[in-house]
mmCIF file with all atom_site columns, C-alpha atoms in Angstrom:
data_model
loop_
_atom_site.group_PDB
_atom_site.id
_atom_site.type_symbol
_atom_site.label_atom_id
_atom_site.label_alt_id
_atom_site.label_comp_id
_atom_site.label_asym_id
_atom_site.label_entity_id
_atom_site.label_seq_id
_atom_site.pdbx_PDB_ins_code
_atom_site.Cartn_x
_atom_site.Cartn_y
_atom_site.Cartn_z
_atom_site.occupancy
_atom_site.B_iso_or_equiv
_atom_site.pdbx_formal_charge
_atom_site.auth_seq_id
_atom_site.auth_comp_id
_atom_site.auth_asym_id
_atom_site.auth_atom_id
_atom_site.pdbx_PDB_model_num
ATOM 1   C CA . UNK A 1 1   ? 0.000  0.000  0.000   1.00 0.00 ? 17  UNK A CA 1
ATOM 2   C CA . UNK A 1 2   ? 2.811  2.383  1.100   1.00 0.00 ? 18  UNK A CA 1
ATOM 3   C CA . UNK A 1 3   ? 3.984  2.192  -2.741  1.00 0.00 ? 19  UNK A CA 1
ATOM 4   C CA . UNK A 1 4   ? 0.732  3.092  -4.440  1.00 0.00 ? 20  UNK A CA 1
ATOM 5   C CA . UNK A 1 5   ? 0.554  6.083  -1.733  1.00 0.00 ? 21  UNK A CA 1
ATOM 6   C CA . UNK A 1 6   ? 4.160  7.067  -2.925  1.00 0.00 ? 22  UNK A CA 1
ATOM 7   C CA . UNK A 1 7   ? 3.351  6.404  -6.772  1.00 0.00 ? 23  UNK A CA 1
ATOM 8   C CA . UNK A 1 8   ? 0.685  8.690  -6.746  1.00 0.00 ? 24  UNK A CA 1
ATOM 9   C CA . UNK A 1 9   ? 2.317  11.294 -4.192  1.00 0.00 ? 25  UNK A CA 1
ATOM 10  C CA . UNK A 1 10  ? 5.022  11.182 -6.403  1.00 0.00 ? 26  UNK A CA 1
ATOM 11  C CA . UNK A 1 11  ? 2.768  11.425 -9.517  1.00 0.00 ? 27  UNK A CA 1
ATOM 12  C CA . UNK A 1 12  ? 0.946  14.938 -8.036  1.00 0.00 ? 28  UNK A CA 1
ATOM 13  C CA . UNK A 1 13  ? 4.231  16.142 -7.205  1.00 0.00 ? 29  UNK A CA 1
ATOM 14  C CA . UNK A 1 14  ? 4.788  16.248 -10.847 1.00 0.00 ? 30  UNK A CA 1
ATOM 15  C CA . UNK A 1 15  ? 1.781  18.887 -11.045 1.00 0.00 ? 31  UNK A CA 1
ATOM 16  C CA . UNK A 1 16  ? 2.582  20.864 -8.181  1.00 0.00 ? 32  UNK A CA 1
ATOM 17  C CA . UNK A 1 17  ? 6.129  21.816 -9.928  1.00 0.00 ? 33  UNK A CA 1
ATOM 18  C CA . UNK A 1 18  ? 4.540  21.959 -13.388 1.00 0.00 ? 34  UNK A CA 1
ATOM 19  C CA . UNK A 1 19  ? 2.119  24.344 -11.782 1.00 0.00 ? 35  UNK A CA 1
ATOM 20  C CA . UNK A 1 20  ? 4.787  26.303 -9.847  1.00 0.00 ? 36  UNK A CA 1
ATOM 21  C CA . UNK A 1 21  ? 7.090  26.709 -13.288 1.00 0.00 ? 37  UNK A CA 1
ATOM 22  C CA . UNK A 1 22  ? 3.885  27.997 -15.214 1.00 0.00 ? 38  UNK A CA 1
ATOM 23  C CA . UNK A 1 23  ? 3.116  30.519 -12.250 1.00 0.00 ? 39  UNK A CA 1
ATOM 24  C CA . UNK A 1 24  ? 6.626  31.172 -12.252 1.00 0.00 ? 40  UNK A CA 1
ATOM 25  C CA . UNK A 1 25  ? 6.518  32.011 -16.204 1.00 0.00 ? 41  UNK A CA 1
ATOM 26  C CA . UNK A 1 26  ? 2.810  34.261 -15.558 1.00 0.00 ? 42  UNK A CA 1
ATOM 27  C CA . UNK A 1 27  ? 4.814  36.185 -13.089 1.00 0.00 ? 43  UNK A CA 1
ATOM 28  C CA . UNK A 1 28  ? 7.963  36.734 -14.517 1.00 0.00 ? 44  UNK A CA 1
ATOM 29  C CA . UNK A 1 29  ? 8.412  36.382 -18.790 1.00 0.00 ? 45  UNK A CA 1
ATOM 30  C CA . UNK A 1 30  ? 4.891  36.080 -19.898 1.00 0.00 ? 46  UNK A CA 1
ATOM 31  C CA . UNK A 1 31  ? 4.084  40.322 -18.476 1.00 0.00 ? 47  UNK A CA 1
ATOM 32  C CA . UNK A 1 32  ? 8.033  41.191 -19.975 1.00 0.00 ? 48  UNK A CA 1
ATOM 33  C CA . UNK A 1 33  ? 6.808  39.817 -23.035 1.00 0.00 ? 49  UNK A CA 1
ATOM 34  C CA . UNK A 1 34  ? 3.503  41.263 -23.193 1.00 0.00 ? 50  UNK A CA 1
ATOM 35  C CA . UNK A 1 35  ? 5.252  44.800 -22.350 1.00 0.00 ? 51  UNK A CA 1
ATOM 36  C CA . UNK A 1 36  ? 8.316  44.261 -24.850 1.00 0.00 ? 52  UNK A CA 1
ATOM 37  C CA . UNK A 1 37  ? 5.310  43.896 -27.555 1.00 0.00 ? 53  UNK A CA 1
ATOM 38  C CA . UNK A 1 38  ? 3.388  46.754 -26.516 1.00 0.00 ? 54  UNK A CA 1
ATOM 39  C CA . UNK A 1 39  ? 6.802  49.005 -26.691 1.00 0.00 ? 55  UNK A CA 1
ATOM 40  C CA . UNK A 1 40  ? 7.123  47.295 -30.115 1.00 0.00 ? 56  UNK A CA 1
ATOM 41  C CA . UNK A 1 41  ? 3.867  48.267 -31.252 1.00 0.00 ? 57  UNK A CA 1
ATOM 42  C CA . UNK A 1 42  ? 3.887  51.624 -29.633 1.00 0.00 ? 58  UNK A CA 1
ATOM 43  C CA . UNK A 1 43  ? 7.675  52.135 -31.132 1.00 0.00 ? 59  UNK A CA 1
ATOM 44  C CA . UNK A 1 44  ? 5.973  51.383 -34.997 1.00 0.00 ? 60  UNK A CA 1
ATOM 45  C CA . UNK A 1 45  ? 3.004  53.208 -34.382 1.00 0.00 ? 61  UNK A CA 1
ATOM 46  C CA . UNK A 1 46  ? 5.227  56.441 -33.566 1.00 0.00 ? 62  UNK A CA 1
ATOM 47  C CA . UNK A 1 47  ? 7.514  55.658 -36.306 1.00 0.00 ? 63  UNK A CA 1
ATOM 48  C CA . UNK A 1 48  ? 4.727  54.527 -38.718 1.00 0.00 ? 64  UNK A CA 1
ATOM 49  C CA . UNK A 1 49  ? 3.941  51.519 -40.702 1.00 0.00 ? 65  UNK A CA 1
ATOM 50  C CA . UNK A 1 50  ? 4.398  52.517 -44.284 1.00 0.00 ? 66  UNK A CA 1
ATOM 51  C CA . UNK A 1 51  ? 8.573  53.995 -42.554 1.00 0.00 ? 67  UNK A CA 1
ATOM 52  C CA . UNK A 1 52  ? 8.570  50.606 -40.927 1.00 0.00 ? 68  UNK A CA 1
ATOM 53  C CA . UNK A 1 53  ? 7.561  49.121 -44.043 1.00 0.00 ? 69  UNK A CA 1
ATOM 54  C CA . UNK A 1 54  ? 10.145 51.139 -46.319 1.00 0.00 ? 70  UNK A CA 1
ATOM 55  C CA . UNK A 1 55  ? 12.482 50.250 -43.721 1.00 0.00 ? 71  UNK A CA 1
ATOM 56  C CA . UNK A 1 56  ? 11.927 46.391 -44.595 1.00 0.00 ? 72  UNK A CA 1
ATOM 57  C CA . UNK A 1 57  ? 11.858 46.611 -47.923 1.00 0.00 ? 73  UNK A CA 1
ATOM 58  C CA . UNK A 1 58  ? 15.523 47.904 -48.120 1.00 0.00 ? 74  UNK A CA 1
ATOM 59  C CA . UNK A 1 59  ? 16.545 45.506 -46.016 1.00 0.00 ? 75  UNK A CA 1
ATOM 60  C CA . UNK A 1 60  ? 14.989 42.732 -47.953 1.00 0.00 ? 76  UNK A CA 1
ATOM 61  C CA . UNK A 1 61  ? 16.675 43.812 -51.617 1.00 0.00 ? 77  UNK A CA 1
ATOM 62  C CA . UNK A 1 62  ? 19.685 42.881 -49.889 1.00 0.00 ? 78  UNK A CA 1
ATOM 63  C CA . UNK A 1 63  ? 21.512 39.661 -47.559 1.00 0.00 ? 79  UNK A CA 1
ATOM 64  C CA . UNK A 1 64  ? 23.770 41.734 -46.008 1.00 0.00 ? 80  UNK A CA 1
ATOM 65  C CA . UNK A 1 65  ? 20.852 43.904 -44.528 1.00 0.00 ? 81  UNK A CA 1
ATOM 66  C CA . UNK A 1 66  ? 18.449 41.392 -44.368 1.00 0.00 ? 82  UNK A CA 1
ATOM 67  C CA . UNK A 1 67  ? 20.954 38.757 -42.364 1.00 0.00 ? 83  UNK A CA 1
ATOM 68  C CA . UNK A 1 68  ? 22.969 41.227 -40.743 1.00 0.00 ? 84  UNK A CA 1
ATOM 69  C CA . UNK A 1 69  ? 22.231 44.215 -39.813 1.00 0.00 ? 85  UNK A CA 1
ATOM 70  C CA . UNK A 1 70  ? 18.434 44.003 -38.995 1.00 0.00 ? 86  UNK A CA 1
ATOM 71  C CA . UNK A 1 71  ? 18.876 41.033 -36.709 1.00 0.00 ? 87  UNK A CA 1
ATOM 72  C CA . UNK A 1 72  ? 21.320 42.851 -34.876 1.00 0.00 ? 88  UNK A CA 1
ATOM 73  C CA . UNK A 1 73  ? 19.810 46.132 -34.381 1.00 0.00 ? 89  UNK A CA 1
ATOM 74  C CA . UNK A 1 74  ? 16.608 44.026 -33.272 1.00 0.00 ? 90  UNK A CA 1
ATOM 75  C CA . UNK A 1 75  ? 18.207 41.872 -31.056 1.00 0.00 ? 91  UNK A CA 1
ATOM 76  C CA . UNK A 1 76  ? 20.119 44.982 -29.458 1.00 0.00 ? 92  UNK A CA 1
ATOM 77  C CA . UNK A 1 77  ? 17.114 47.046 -29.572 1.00 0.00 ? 93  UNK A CA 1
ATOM 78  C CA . UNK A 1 78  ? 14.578 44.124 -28.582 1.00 0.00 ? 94  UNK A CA 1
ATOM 79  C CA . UNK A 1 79  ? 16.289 41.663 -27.183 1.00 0.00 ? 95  UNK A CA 1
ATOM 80  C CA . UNK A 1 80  ? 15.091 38.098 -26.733 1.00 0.00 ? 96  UNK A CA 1
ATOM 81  C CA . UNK A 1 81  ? 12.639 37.155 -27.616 1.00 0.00 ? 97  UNK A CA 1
ATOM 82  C CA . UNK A 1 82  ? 11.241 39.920 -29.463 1.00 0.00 ? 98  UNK A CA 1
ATOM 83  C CA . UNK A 1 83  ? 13.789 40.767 -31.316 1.00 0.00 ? 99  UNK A CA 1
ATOM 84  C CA . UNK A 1 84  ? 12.655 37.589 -34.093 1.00 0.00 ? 100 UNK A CA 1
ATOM 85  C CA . UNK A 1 85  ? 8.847  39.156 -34.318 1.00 0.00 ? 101 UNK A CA 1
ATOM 86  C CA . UNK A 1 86  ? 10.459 41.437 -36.817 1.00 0.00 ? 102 UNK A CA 1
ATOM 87  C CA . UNK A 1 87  ? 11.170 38.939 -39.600 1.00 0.00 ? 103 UNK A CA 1
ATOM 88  C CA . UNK A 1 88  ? 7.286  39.968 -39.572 1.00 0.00 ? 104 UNK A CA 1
ATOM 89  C CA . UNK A 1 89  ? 8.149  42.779 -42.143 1.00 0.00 ? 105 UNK A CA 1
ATOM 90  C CA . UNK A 1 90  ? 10.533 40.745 -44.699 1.00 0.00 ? 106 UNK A CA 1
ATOM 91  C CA . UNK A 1 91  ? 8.634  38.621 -47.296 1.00 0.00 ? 107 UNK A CA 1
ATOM 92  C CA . UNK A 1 92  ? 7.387  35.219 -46.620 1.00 0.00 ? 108 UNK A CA 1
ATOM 93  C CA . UNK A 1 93  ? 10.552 34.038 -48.490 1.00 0.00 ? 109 UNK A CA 1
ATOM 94  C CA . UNK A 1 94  ? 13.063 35.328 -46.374 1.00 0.00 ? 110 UNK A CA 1
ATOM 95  C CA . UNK A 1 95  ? 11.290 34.972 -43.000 1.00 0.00 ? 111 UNK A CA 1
ATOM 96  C CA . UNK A 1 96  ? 13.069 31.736 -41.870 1.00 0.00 ? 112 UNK A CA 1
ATOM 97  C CA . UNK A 1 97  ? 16.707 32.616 -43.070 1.00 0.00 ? 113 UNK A CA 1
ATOM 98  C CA . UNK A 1 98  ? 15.758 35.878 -40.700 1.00 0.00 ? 114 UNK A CA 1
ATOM 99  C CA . UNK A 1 99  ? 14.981 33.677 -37.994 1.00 0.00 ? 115 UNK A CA 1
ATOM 100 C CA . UNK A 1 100 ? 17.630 31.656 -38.099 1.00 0.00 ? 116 UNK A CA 1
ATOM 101 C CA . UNK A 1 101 ? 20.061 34.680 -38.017 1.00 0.00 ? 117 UNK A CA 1
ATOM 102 C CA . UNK A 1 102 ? 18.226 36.419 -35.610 1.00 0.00 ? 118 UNK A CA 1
ATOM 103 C CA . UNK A 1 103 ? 18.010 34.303 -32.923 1.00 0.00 ? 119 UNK A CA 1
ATOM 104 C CA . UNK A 1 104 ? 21.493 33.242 -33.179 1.00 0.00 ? 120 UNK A CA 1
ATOM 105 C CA . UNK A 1 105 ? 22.072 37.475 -32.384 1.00 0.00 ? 121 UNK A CA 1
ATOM 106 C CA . UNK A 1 106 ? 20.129 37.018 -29.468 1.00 0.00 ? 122 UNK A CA 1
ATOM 107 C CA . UNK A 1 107 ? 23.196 34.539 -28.104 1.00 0.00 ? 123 UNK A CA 1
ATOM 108 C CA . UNK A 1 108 ? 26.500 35.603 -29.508 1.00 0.00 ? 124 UNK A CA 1
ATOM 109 C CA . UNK A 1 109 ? 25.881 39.484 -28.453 1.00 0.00 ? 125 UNK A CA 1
ATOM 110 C CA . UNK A 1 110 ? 25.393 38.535 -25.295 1.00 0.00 ? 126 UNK A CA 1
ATOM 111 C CA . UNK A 1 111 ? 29.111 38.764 -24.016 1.00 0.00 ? 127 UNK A CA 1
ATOM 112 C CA . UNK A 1 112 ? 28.679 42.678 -24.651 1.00 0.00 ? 128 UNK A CA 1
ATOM 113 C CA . UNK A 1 113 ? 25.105 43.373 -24.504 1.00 0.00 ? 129 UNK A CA 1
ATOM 114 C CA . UNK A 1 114 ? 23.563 41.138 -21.853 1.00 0.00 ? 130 UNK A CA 1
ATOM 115 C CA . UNK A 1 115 ? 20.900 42.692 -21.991 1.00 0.00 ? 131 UNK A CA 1
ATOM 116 C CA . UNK A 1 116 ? 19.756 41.025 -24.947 1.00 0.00 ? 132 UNK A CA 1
ATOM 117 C CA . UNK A 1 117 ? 19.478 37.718 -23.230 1.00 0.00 ? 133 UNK A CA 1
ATOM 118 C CA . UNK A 1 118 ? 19.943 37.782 -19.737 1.00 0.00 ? 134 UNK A CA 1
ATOM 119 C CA . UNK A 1 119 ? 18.960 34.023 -18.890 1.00 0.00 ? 135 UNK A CA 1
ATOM 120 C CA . UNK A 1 120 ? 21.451 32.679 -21.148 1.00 0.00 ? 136 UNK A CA 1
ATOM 121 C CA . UNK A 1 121 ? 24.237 35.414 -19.199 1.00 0.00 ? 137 UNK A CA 1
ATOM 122 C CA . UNK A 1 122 ? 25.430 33.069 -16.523 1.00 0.00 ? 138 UNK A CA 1
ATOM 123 C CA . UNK A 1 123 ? 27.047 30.522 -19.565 1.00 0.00 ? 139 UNK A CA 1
ATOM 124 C CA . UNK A 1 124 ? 28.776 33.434 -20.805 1.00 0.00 ? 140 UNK A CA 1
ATOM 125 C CA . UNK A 1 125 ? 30.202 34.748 -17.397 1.00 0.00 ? 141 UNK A CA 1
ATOM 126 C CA . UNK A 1 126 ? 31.317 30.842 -16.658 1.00 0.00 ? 142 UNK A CA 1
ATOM 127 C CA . UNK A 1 127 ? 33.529 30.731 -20.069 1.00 0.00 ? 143 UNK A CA 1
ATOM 128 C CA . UNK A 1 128 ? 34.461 34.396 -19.297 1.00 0.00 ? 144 UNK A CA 1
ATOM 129 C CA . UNK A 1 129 ? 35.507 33.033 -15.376 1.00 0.00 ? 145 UNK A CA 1
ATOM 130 C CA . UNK A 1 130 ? 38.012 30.732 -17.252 1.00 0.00 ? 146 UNK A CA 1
ATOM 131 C CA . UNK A 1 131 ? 39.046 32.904 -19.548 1.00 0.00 ? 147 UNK A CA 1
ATOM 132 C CA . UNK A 1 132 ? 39.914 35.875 -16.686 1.00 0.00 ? 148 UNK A CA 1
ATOM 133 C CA . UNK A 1 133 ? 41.970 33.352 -15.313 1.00 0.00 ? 149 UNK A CA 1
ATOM 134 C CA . UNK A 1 134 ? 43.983 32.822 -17.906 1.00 0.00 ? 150 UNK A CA 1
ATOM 135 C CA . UNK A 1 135 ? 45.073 36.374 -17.776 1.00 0.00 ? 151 UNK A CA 1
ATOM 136 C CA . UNK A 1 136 ? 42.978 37.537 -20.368 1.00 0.00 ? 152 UNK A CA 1
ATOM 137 C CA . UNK A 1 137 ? 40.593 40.355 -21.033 1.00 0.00 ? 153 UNK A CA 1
ATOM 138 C CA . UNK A 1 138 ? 36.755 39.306 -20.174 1.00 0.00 ? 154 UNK A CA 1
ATOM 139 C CA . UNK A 1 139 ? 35.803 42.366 -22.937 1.00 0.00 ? 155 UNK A CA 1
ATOM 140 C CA . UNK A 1 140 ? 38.097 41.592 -25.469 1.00 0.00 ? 156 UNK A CA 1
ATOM 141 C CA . UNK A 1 141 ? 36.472 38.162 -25.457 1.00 0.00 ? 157 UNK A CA 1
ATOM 142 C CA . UNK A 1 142 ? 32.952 39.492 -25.682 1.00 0.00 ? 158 UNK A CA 1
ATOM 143 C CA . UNK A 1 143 ? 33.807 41.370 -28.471 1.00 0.00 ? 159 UNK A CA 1
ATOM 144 C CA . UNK A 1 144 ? 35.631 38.973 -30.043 1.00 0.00 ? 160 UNK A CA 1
ATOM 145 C CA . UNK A 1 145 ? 32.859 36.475 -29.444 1.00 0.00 ? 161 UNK A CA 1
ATOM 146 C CA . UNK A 1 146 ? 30.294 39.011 -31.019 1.00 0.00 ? 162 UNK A CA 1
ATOM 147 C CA . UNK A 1 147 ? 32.522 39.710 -33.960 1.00 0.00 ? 163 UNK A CA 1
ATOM 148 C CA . UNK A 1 148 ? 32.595 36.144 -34.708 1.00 0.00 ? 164 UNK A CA 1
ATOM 149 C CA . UNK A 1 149 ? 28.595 35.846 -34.383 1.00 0.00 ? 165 UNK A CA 1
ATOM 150 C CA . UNK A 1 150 ? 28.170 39.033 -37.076 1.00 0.00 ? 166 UNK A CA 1
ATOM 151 C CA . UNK A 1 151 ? 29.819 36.884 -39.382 1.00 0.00 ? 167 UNK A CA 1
ATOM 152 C CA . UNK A 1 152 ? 28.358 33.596 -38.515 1.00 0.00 ? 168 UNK A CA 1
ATOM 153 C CA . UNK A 1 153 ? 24.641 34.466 -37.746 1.00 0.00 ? 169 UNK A CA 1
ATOM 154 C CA . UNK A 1 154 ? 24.681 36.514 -41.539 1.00 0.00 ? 170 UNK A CA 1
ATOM 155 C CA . UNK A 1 155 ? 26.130 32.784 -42.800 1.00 0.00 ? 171 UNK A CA 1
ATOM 156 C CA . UNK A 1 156 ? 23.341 31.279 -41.382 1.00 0.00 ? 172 UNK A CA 1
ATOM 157 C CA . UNK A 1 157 ? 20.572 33.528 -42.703 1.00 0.00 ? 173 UNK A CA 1
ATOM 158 C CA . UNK A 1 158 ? 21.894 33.054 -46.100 1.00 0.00 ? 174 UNK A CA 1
ATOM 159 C CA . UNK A 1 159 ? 22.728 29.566 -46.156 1.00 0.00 ? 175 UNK A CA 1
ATOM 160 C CA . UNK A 1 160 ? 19.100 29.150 -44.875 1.00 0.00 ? 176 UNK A CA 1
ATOM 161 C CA . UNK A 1 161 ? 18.209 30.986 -47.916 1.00 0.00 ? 177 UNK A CA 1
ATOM 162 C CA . UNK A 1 162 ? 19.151 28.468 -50.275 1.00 0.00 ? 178 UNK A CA 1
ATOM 163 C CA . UNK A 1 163 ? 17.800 25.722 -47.547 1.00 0.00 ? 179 UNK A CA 1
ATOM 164 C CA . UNK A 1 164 ? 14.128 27.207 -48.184 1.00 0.00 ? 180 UNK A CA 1
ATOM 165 C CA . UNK A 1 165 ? 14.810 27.592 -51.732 1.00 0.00 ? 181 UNK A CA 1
ATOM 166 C CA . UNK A 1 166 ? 15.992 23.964 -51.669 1.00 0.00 ? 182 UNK A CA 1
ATOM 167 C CA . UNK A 1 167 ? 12.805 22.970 -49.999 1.00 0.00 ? 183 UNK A CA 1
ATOM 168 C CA . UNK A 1 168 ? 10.350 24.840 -51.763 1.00 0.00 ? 184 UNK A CA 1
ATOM 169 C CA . UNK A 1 169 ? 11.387 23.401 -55.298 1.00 0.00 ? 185 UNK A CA 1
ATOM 170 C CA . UNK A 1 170 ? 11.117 19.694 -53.243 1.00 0.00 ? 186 UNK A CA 1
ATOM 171 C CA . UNK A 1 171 ? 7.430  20.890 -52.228 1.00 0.00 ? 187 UNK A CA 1
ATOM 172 C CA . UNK A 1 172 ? 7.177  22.526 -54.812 1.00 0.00 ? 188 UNK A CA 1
ATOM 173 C CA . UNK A 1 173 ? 5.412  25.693 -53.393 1.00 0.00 ? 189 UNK A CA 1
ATOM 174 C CA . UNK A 1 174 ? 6.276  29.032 -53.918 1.00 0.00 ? 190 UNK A CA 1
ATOM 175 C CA . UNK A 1 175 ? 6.832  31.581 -50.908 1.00 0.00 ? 191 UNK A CA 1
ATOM 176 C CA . UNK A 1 176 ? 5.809  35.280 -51.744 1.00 0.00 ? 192 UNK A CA 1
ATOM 177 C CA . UNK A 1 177 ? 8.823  37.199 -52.650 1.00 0.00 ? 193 UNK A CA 1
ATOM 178 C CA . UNK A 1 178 ? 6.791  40.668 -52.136 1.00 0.00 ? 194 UNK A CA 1
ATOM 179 C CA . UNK A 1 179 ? 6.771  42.430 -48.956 1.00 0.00 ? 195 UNK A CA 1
ATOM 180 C CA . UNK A 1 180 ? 2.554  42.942 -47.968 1.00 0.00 ? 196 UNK A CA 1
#
């Protein structure tokens, strides 16, 4: 009897820290997100669509822009997580090789900016720990670490580029190349 008392103790314990983690989330990321969204909006509504819009359409006629410079001035503006919600003004087309540079902005400019993605700050400062005591510069590494990821995270918007494009002509669909 004692077992089946502990199997199902044990079995509502599960629950009681699922509920705990969600409360935890509903107290804590779910209102920074909500308020990071209304900023957004607010920001764009200032600013304007149709700027917003020009603003995406230049970076779109280009990689460079597209893969490098927007996901960085999002993810330094933004931060994480709301830094990938504005792939929403590229074309369909480009929209996952945006995400898939973006989000990798949101970890390598962390070293510098960790403002960008504080949970993930405490991996940084460990490899940054080891470094210092090496006798080397804890800056010079961020930087060094965020040069690398300019380079890198454009890579991996345009590689995903030809990824989709690879995809779409095996599914043969066609994403919109137009910005709406």
């Amino acid at each position: 009897m004692n077992i089946i008392i502990k199997g199902a103790s044990g079995f509502m314990g599960l629950f009681d820290t699922g509920a705990e983690t969600f409360v935890s989330w509903v107290s804590g990321i779910v209102p920074k997100v909500l308020l990071l969204l209304i900023l957004m909006n607010t920001i764009i509504a200032m600013i304007g669509q149709e700027r917003v819009n020009k603003f995406a359409k230049v970076c779109s006629g280009n990689v460079i822009l597209a893969y490098g410079v927007l996901p960085f001035i999002s993810a330094f503006m933004l931060g994480n997580p709301m830094a990938l919600s504005m792939g929403k003004f590229l074309p369909e087309r480009m929209k996952p090789s945006y995400y898939a540079s973006a989000s990798y902005h949101c970890h390598t400019n962390s070293g510098i900016f960790s403002h960008i993605n504080p949970g993930e700050i405490f991996i940084y400062l460990g490899i940054a720990q080891g470094v210092q005591k090496a006798g080397f510069d804890m800056t010079e590494l961020g930087l060094r670490y965020m040069l690398v990821g300019l380079v890198m995270n454009f890579f991996s918007g345009w590689v995903t580029d030809f990824t989709t494009k690879m995809v779409m002509k095996q599914q043969g669909i066609e994403l919109s190349n137009e910005l709406k």
